[in-house]
Tab-separated table of C-alpha atoms in Angstrom:
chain	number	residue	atom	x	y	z
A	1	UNK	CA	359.493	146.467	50.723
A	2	UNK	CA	362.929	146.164	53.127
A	3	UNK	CA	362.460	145.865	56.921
A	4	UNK	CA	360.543	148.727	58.554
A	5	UNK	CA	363.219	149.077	61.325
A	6	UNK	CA	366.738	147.741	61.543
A	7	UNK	CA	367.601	144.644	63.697
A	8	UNK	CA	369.807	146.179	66.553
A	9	UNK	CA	371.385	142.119	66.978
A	10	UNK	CA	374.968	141.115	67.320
A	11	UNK	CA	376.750	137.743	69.055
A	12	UNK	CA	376.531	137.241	72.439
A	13	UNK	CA	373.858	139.872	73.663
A	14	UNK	CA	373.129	139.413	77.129
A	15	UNK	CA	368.920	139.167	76.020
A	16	UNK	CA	367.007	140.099	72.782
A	17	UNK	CA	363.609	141.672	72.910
A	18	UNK	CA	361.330	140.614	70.259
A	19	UNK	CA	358.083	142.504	69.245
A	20	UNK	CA	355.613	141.598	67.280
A	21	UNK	CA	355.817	144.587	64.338
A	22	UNK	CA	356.469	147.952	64.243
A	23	UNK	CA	353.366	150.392	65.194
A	24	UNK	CA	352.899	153.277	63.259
A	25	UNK	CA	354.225	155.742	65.331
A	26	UNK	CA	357.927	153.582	65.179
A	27	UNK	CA	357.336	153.411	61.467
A	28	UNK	CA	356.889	157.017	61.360
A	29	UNK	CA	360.007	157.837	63.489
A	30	UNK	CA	362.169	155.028	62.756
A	31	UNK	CA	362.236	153.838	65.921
A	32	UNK	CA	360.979	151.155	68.193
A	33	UNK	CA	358.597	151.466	70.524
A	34	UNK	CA	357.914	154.971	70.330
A	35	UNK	CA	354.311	155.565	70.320
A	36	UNK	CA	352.961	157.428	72.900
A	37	UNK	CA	351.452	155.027	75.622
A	38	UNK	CA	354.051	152.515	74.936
A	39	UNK	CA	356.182	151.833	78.309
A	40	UNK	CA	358.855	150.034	77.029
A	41	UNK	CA	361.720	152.662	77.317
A	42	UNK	CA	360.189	153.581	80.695
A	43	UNK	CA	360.685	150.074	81.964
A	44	UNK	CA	363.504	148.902	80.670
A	45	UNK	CA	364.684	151.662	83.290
A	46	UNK	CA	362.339	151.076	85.736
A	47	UNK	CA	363.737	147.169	86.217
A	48	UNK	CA	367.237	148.171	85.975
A	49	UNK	CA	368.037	146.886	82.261
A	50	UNK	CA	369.559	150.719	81.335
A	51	UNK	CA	370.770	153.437	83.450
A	52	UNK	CA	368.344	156.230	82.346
A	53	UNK	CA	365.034	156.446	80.036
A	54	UNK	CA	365.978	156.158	76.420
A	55	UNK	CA	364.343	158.287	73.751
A	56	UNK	CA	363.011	155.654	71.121
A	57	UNK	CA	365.665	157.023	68.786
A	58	UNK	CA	368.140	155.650	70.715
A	59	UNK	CA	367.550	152.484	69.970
A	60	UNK	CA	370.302	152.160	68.202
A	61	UNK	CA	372.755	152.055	71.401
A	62	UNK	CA	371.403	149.138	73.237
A	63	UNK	CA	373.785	146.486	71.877
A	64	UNK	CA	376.325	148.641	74.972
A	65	UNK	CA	374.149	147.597	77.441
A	66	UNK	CA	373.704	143.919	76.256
A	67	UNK	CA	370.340	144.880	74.704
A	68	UNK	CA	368.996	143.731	70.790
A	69	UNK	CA	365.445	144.220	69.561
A	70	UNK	CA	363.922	142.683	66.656
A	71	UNK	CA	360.570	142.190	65.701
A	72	UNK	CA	359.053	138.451	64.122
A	73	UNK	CA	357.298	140.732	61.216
A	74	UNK	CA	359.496	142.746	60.159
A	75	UNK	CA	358.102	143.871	56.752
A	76	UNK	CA	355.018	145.255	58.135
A	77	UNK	CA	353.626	148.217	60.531
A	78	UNK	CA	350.664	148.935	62.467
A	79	UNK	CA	348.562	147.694	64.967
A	80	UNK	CA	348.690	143.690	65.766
A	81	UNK	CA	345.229	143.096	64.620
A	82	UNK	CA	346.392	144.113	60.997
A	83	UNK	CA	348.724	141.201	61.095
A	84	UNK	CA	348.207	138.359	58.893
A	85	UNK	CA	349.668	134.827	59.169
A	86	UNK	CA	351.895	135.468	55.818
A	87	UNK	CA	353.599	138.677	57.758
A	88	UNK	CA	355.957	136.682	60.156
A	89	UNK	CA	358.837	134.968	59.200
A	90	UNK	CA	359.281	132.742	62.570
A	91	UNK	CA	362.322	130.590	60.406
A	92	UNK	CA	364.279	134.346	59.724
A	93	UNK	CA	363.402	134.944	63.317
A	94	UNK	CA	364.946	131.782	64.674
A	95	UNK	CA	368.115	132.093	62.151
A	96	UNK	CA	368.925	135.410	63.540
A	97	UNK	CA	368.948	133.952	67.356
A	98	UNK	CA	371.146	131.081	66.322
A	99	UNK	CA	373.482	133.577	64.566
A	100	UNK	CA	374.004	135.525	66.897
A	101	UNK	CA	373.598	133.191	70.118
A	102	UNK	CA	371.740	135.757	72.687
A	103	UNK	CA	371.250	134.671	76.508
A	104	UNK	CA	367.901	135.224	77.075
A	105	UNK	CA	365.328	135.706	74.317
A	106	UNK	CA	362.533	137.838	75.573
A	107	UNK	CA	359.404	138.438	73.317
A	108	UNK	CA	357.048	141.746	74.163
A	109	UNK	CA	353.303	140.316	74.238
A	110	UNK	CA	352.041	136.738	73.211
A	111	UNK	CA	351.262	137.535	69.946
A	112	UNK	CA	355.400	137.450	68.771
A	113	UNK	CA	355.822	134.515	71.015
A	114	UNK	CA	352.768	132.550	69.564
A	115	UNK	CA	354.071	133.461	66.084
A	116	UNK	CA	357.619	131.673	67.230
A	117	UNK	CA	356.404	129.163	69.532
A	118	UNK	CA	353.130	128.420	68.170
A	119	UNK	CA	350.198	127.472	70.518
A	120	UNK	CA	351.936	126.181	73.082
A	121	UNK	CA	353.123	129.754	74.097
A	122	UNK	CA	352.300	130.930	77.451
A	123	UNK	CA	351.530	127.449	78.988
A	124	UNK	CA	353.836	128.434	81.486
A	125	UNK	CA	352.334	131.702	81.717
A	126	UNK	CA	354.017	135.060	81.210
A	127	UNK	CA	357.267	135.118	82.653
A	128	UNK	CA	360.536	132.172	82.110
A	129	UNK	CA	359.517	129.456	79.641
A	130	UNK	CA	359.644	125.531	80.110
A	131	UNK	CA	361.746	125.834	76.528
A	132	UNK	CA	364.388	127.256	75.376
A	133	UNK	CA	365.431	128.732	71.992
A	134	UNK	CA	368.816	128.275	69.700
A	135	UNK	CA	370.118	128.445	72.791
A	136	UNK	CA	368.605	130.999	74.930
A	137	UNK	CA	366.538	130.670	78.007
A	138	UNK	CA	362.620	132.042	76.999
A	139	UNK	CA	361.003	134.798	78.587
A	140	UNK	CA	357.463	135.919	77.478
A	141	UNK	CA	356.283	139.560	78.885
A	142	UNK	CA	352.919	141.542	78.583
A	143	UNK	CA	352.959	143.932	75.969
A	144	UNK	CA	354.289	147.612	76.664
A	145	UNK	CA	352.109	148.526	73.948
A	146	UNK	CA	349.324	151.158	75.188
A	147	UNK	CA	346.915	148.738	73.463
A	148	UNK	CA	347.269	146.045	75.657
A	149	UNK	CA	347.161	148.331	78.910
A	150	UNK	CA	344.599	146.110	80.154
A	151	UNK	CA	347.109	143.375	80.400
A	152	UNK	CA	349.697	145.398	81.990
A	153	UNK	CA	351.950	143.877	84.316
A	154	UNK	CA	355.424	144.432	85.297
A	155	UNK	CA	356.875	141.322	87.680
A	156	UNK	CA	357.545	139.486	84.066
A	157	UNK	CA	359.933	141.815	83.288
A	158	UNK	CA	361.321	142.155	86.665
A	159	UNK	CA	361.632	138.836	86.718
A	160	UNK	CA	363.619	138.668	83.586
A	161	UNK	CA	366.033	141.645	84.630
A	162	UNK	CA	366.968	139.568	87.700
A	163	UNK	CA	367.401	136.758	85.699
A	164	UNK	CA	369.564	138.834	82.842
A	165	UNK	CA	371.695	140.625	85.455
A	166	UNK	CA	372.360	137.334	87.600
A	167	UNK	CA	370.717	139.065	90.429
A	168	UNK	CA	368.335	136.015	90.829
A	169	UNK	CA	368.176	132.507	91.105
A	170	UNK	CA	368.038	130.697	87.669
């Protein structure tokens, strides 16, 4: 089986969000994030990242707006508590970044930044990272997923559009 959705990467991307796999609802579509209850088009607005709320099926134009999304399990759909160990591939993950050399690296929800980072994700809490990766400053966010409501907040990714539009201190 091929990757469930494309990688929307290319050099020199101002930041790179990373999920953890495709839901089914973004299998279904071919699209990311595009279940129902997930925010992440809503707030990508919201913090200033794009100029109006994207479809999911617009994915596809990001790159334009300094914007790439992968996932770290790329091979696989549904919900994270289907995921098995043997579904990432954190080395493909970490090739791609160093290929193409993105700013900031910003993974949506813990799970895709433990499967990266390992355990030591989130010692620093959500929000900028202590390291960095092939490169790229670290940023880990709550989920947008409607799952992980609970979790919800949005100064992370504030946080990380100041820090991607240089309207903040680094």
């Amino acid at each position: 089986m091929g990757d469930i959705l494309p990688d929307v990467l290319e050099p020199g991307l101002r930041v790179v969000f990373c999920g953890t796999q495709a839901g089914a609802a973004s299998a279904r579509r071919g699209a990311y994030y595009a279940g129902p209850g997930n925010k992440f088009w809503t707030v990508l607005h919201q913090v200033g990242l794009l100029p109006e709320r994207f479809a999911p099926e617009r994915f596809r134009e990001l790159p334009r707006y300094g914007i790439g999304l992968t996932d770290v399990a790329k091979r696989s759909f549904g919900p994270d508590s289907a995921l098995r160990g043997s579904h990432f591939d954190a080395t493909g993950f970490v090739a791609r970044m160093a290929a193409n050399s993105p700013r900031f690296i910003a993974f949506n929800g813990k799970r895709s930044a433990q499967a990266v980072l390992g355990p030591k994700a989130l010692s620093s809490g959500y929000g900028r990272q202590a390291e960095s990766l092939a490169g790229a400053q670290v940023y880990v966010l709550p989920s947008t997923s409607g799952a992980a409501a609970g979790f919800w907040s949005i100064e992370p990714w504030k946080q990380l559009a100041m820090a991607v539009t240089g309207t903040a201190s680094q």
